[in-house]
């Protein structure tokens, strides 16, 4: 990651990474159980009001926390706020294995799209929060940035929908990961189609 000088140009130094996400809920057990199953989390700490979850012991002490506030009301989906939280897989086979596991557990994505830089599947947690599972489509950040600066991305910054079951079948037939991650171009697209 490139470090930005805050001493010369007055811009704050960028963080090194996103640390964690905290959800507040009145559905404590449902949310905790969902994230344990959905992300393969283990409980780092839990009491009657807080659950702290992790899934990458070598990289961080926690990634998700669930805070129980019993008097909360459901949020209005039309209100401004956070759209979704995204979690990355290292390989497309890992992402597709997660998809199959979730599908077998009755959890299906509501939108699957190849944005170009990523192959992404969008889900809802029990409180209706958006959760994206993704894999990077390029081997380097430079390649992804070049694609995002391209005419193809300018014409269609949203991406192209895909059927995850089709990707699973093509992978099982031996198609390469790079071929499966290549976005199918559909021409200009300006509006979100989810």
mmCIF file of C-alpha atoms in Angstrom:
data_model
loop_
_atom_site.group_PDB
_atom_site.id
_atom_site.type_symbol
_atom_site.label_atom_id
_atom_site.label_comp_id
_atom_site.label_asym_id
_atom_site.label_seq_id
_atom_site.Cartn_x
_atom_site.Cartn_y
_atom_site.Cartn_z
ATOM 1 C CA UNK A 1 0.000 0.000 0.000
ATOM 2 C CA UNK A 2 1.271 3.448 -0.869
ATOM 3 C CA UNK A 3 1.832 5.736 2.103
ATOM 4 C CA UNK A 4 0.596 9.307 1.780
ATOM 5 C CA UNK A 5 2.626 12.113 3.318
ATOM 6 C CA UNK A 6 0.513 14.126 5.724
ATOM 7 C CA UNK A 7 3.371 16.462 6.606
ATOM 8 C CA UNK A 8 3.761 18.083 3.181
ATOM 9 C CA UNK A 9 0.322 18.369 1.610
ATOM 10 C CA UNK A 10 -1.937 18.510 4.683
ATOM 11 C CA UNK A 11 -3.760 15.289 3.826
ATOM 12 C CA UNK A 12 -4.189 12.806 6.636
ATOM 13 C CA UNK A 13 -2.168 9.600 6.416
ATOM 14 C CA UNK A 14 -4.365 6.753 5.162
ATOM 15 C CA UNK A 15 -5.088 3.780 7.435
ATOM 16 C CA UNK A 16 -3.348 0.519 6.555
ATOM 17 C CA UNK A 17 -6.626 -1.470 6.343
ATOM 18 C CA UNK A 18 -10.260 -1.638 7.382
ATOM 19 C CA UNK A 19 -10.299 -3.103 10.885
ATOM 20 C CA UNK A 20 -13.742 -4.489 11.651
ATOM 21 C CA UNK A 21 -17.472 -3.935 11.379
ATOM 22 C CA UNK A 22 -19.922 -3.681 14.295
ATOM 23 C CA UNK A 23 -23.623 -4.407 13.906
ATOM 24 C CA UNK A 24 -26.183 -3.258 16.473
ATOM 25 C CA UNK A 25 -29.236 -5.496 16.708
ATOM 26 C CA UNK A 26 -32.267 -6.520 18.724
ATOM 27 C CA UNK A 27 -31.899 -10.017 17.195
ATOM 28 C CA UNK A 28 -28.667 -10.932 18.977
ATOM 29 C CA UNK A 29 -28.655 -14.718 18.693
ATOM 30 C CA UNK A 30 -29.880 -14.706 15.091
ATOM 31 C CA UNK A 31 -27.176 -12.290 13.985
ATOM 32 C CA UNK A 32 -24.378 -14.031 15.899
ATOM 33 C CA UNK A 33 -25.372 -17.444 14.551
ATOM 34 C CA UNK A 34 -25.650 -16.076 11.013
ATOM 35 C CA UNK A 35 -22.143 -14.594 10.970
ATOM 36 C CA UNK A 36 -20.619 -17.664 12.602
ATOM 37 C CA UNK A 37 -22.088 -19.853 9.854
ATOM 38 C CA UNK A 38 -21.882 -17.369 6.982
ATOM 39 C CA UNK A 39 -18.240 -16.359 7.416
ATOM 40 C CA UNK A 40 -16.938 -19.408 9.288
ATOM 41 C CA UNK A 41 -16.251 -17.208 12.315
ATOM 42 C CA UNK A 42 -15.167 -18.320 15.743
ATOM 43 C CA UNK A 43 -16.159 -16.485 18.902
ATOM 44 C CA UNK A 44 -13.291 -14.483 20.389
ATOM 45 C CA UNK A 45 -15.486 -13.163 23.208
ATOM 46 C CA UNK A 46 -19.160 -13.243 24.056
ATOM 47 C CA UNK A 47 -21.449 -12.163 26.856
ATOM 48 C CA UNK A 48 -25.155 -11.295 26.966
ATOM 49 C CA UNK A 49 -24.640 -7.969 25.161
ATOM 50 C CA UNK A 50 -21.631 -8.389 22.873
ATOM 51 C CA UNK A 51 -20.199 -11.040 20.582
ATOM 52 C CA UNK A 52 -16.762 -10.522 19.026
ATOM 53 C CA UNK A 53 -16.022 -12.780 16.049
ATOM 54 C CA UNK A 54 -12.905 -13.554 14.031
ATOM 55 C CA UNK A 55 -12.094 -15.676 11.004
ATOM 56 C CA UNK A 56 -8.450 -14.941 10.281
ATOM 57 C CA UNK A 57 -6.383 -15.677 13.391
ATOM 58 C CA UNK A 58 -3.100 -14.783 11.700
ATOM 59 C CA UNK A 59 -4.224 -11.352 10.498
ATOM 60 C CA UNK A 60 -6.510 -9.841 13.136
ATOM 61 C CA UNK A 61 -8.066 -10.455 16.538
ATOM 62 C CA UNK A 62 -11.593 -9.775 15.274
ATOM 63 C CA UNK A 63 -13.486 -8.810 12.145
ATOM 64 C CA UNK A 64 -17.148 -8.658 13.207
ATOM 65 C CA UNK A 65 -18.844 -7.626 16.427
ATOM 66 C CA UNK A 66 -22.530 -7.904 17.263
ATOM 67 C CA UNK A 67 -23.905 -5.493 19.867
ATOM 68 C CA UNK A 68 -27.245 -6.369 21.502
ATOM 69 C CA UNK A 69 -29.575 -3.411 22.049
ATOM 70 C CA UNK A 70 -33.016 -4.961 22.699
ATOM 71 C CA UNK A 71 -35.091 -1.810 22.113
ATOM 72 C CA UNK A 72 -33.874 -1.129 18.573
ATOM 73 C CA UNK A 73 -36.421 -0.706 15.797
ATOM 74 C CA UNK A 74 -35.946 -2.033 12.241
ATOM 75 C CA UNK A 75 -34.273 0.415 9.896
ATOM 76 C CA UNK A 76 -36.041 1.914 6.919
ATOM 77 C CA UNK A 77 -34.509 0.443 3.745
ATOM 78 C CA UNK A 78 -35.136 3.797 2.031
ATOM 79 C CA UNK A 79 -33.055 5.717 4.591
ATOM 80 C CA UNK A 80 -29.527 6.905 3.874
ATOM 81 C CA UNK A 81 -26.706 4.866 5.360
ATOM 82 C CA UNK A 82 -24.337 2.018 4.774
ATOM 83 C CA UNK A 83 -25.264 -0.088 1.716
ATOM 84 C CA UNK A 84 -23.246 -3.219 2.423
ATOM 85 C CA UNK A 85 -20.102 -4.721 3.915
ATOM 86 C CA UNK A 86 -17.799 -6.817 1.698
ATOM 87 C CA UNK A 87 -15.628 -9.817 2.546
ATOM 88 C CA UNK A 88 -12.979 -11.141 0.132
ATOM 89 C CA UNK A 89 -11.989 -14.676 -0.772
ATOM 90 C CA UNK A 90 -8.536 -15.490 -2.149
ATOM 91 C CA UNK A 91 -9.761 -17.659 -5.030
ATOM 92 C CA UNK A 92 -12.877 -18.161 -7.116
ATOM 93 C CA UNK A 93 -13.114 -21.836 -6.051
ATOM 94 C CA UNK A 94 -13.249 -20.638 -2.415
ATOM 95 C CA UNK A 95 -16.014 -18.139 -3.234
ATOM 96 C CA UNK A 96 -17.991 -20.792 -5.128
ATOM 97 C CA UNK A 97 -17.536 -23.309 -2.304
ATOM 98 C CA UNK A 98 -18.978 -20.715 0.102
ATOM 99 C CA UNK A 99 -21.877 -20.120 -2.321
ATOM 100 C CA UNK A 100 -22.639 -23.851 -2.447
ATOM 101 C CA UNK A 101 -22.443 -24.208 1.342
ATOM 102 C CA UNK A 102 -24.776 -21.243 1.839
ATOM 103 C CA UNK A 103 -27.170 -22.542 -0.812
ATOM 104 C CA UNK A 104 -27.282 -25.936 0.934
ATOM 105 C CA UNK A 105 -28.126 -24.073 4.161
ATOM 106 C CA UNK A 106 -30.978 -22.180 2.486
ATOM 107 C CA UNK A 107 -29.110 -18.882 2.062
ATOM 108 C CA UNK A 108 -29.067 -17.590 -1.512
ATOM 109 C CA UNK A 109 -27.583 -14.408 -2.927
ATOM 110 C CA UNK A 110 -30.063 -11.797 -4.125
ATOM 111 C CA UNK A 111 -27.629 -10.411 -6.727
ATOM 112 C CA UNK A 112 -24.583 -11.899 -8.464
ATOM 113 C CA UNK A 113 -22.522 -9.576 -10.627
ATOM 114 C CA UNK A 114 -19.106 -9.451 -12.205
ATOM 115 C CA UNK A 115 -18.132 -5.816 -11.673
ATOM 116 C CA UNK A 116 -14.930 -6.288 -13.691
ATOM 117 C CA UNK A 117 -12.496 -5.831 -10.801
ATOM 118 C CA UNK A 118 -14.433 -8.373 -8.708
ATOM 119 C CA UNK A 119 -16.813 -11.302 -9.009
ATOM 120 C CA UNK A 120 -19.392 -10.577 -6.322
ATOM 121 C CA UNK A 121 -22.384 -12.188 -4.626
ATOM 122 C CA UNK A 122 -24.704 -10.109 -2.461
ATOM 123 C CA UNK A 123 -26.676 -11.476 0.492
ATOM 124 C CA UNK A 124 -28.816 -10.128 3.345
ATOM 125 C CA UNK A 125 -28.198 -10.954 6.990
ATOM 126 C CA UNK A 126 -31.151 -11.525 9.396
ATOM 127 C CA UNK A 127 -31.479 -7.763 10.024
ATOM 128 C CA UNK A 128 -31.455 -6.979 6.297
ATOM 129 C CA UNK A 129 -27.901 -5.624 6.148
ATOM 130 C CA UNK A 130 -26.194 -6.139 2.798
ATOM 131 C CA UNK A 131 -23.218 -8.515 2.801
ATOM 132 C CA UNK A 132 -21.019 -8.944 -0.279
ATOM 133 C CA UNK A 133 -18.769 -11.953 -0.810
ATOM 134 C CA UNK A 134 -16.211 -11.417 -3.550
ATOM 135 C CA UNK A 135 -13.022 -12.455 -5.233
ATOM 136 C CA UNK A 136 -10.650 -10.090 -7.024
ATOM 137 C CA UNK A 137 -10.578 -10.760 -10.761
ATOM 138 C CA UNK A 138 -7.109 -9.394 -11.440
ATOM 139 C CA UNK A 139 -3.774 -10.660 -10.174
ATOM 140 C CA UNK A 140 -2.564 -7.178 -9.239
ATOM 141 C CA UNK A 141 -4.077 -3.925 -8.012
ATOM 142 C CA UNK A 142 -2.433 -2.212 -10.979
ATOM 143 C CA UNK A 143 -4.385 -4.390 -13.436
ATOM 144 C CA UNK A 144 -7.638 -3.693 -11.567
ATOM 145 C CA UNK A 145 -6.934 0.049 -11.556
ATOM 146 C CA UNK A 146 -6.169 -0.028 -15.288
ATOM 147 C CA UNK A 147 -9.490 -1.772 -15.943
ATOM 148 C CA UNK A 148 -11.332 0.792 -13.806
ATOM 149 C CA UNK A 149 -9.719 3.567 -15.882
ATOM 150 C CA UNK A 150 -10.792 1.897 -19.149
ATOM 151 C CA UNK A 151 -13.579 2.793 -21.571
ATOM 152 C CA UNK A 152 -15.287 -0.552 -20.811
ATOM 153 C CA UNK A 153 -15.594 0.296 -17.119
ATOM 154 C CA UNK A 154 -16.713 3.874 -17.849
ATOM 155 C CA UNK A 155 -19.506 2.492 -20.052
ATOM 156 C CA UNK A 156 -20.551 -0.086 -17.469
ATOM 157 C CA UNK A 157 -19.311 0.572 -13.918
ATOM 158 C CA UNK A 158 -22.025 -1.704 -12.490
ATOM 159 C CA UNK A 159 -21.087 -4.953 -14.224
ATOM 160 C CA UNK A 160 -22.731 -8.004 -15.696
ATOM 161 C CA UNK A 161 -25.006 -10.363 -13.781
ATOM 162 C CA UNK A 162 -24.120 -14.048 -13.719
ATOM 163 C CA UNK A 163 -25.650 -17.313 -12.560
ATOM 164 C CA UNK A 164 -23.428 -18.732 -9.800
ATOM 165 C CA UNK A 165 -24.572 -22.270 -10.548
ATOM 166 C CA UNK A 166 -23.315 -21.809 -14.115
ATOM 167 C CA UNK A 167 -19.889 -20.794 -12.764
ATOM 168 C CA UNK A 168 -19.843 -23.871 -10.504
ATOM 169 C CA UNK A 169 -20.630 -26.164 -13.444
ATOM 170 C CA UNK A 170 -18.039 -24.537 -15.694
ATOM 171 C CA UNK A 171 -15.417 -24.803 -12.939
ATOM 172 C CA UNK A 172 -16.258 -28.488 -12.430
ATOM 173 C CA UNK A 173 -15.803 -29.036 -16.186
ATOM 174 C CA UNK A 174 -12.264 -27.655 -15.901
ATOM 175 C CA UNK A 175 -12.579 -24.099 -17.183
ATOM 176 C CA UNK A 176 -9.752 -21.922 -15.883
ATOM 177 C CA UNK A 177 -10.288 -19.502 -13.027
ATOM 178 C CA UNK A 178 -9.070 -16.586 -15.166
ATOM 179 C CA UNK A 179 -11.641 -17.417 -17.850
ATOM 180 C CA UNK A 180 -14.452 -17.713 -15.294
ATOM 181 C CA UNK A 181 -13.552 -14.336 -13.760
ATOM 182 C CA UNK A 182 -13.473 -12.460 -17.084
ATOM 183 C CA UNK A 183 -16.422 -10.093 -17.281
ATOM 184 C CA UNK A 184 -18.850 -10.630 -20.161
ATOM 185 C CA UNK A 185 -19.280 -7.229 -21.784
ATOM 186 C CA UNK A 186 -22.896 -6.149 -22.356
ATOM 187 C CA UNK A 187 -22.327 -2.564 -23.443
ATOM 188 C CA UNK A 188 -23.281 0.658 -21.701
ATOM 189 C CA UNK A 189 -25.042 0.419 -18.350
ATOM 190 C CA UNK A 190 -25.470 3.392 -16.059
ATOM 191 C CA UNK A 191 -28.175 2.398 -13.565
ATOM 192 C CA UNK A 192 -27.977 -0.111 -10.767
ATOM 193 C CA UNK A 193 -29.911 -3.227 -11.675
ATOM 194 C CA UNK A 194 -30.153 -4.849 -8.289
#
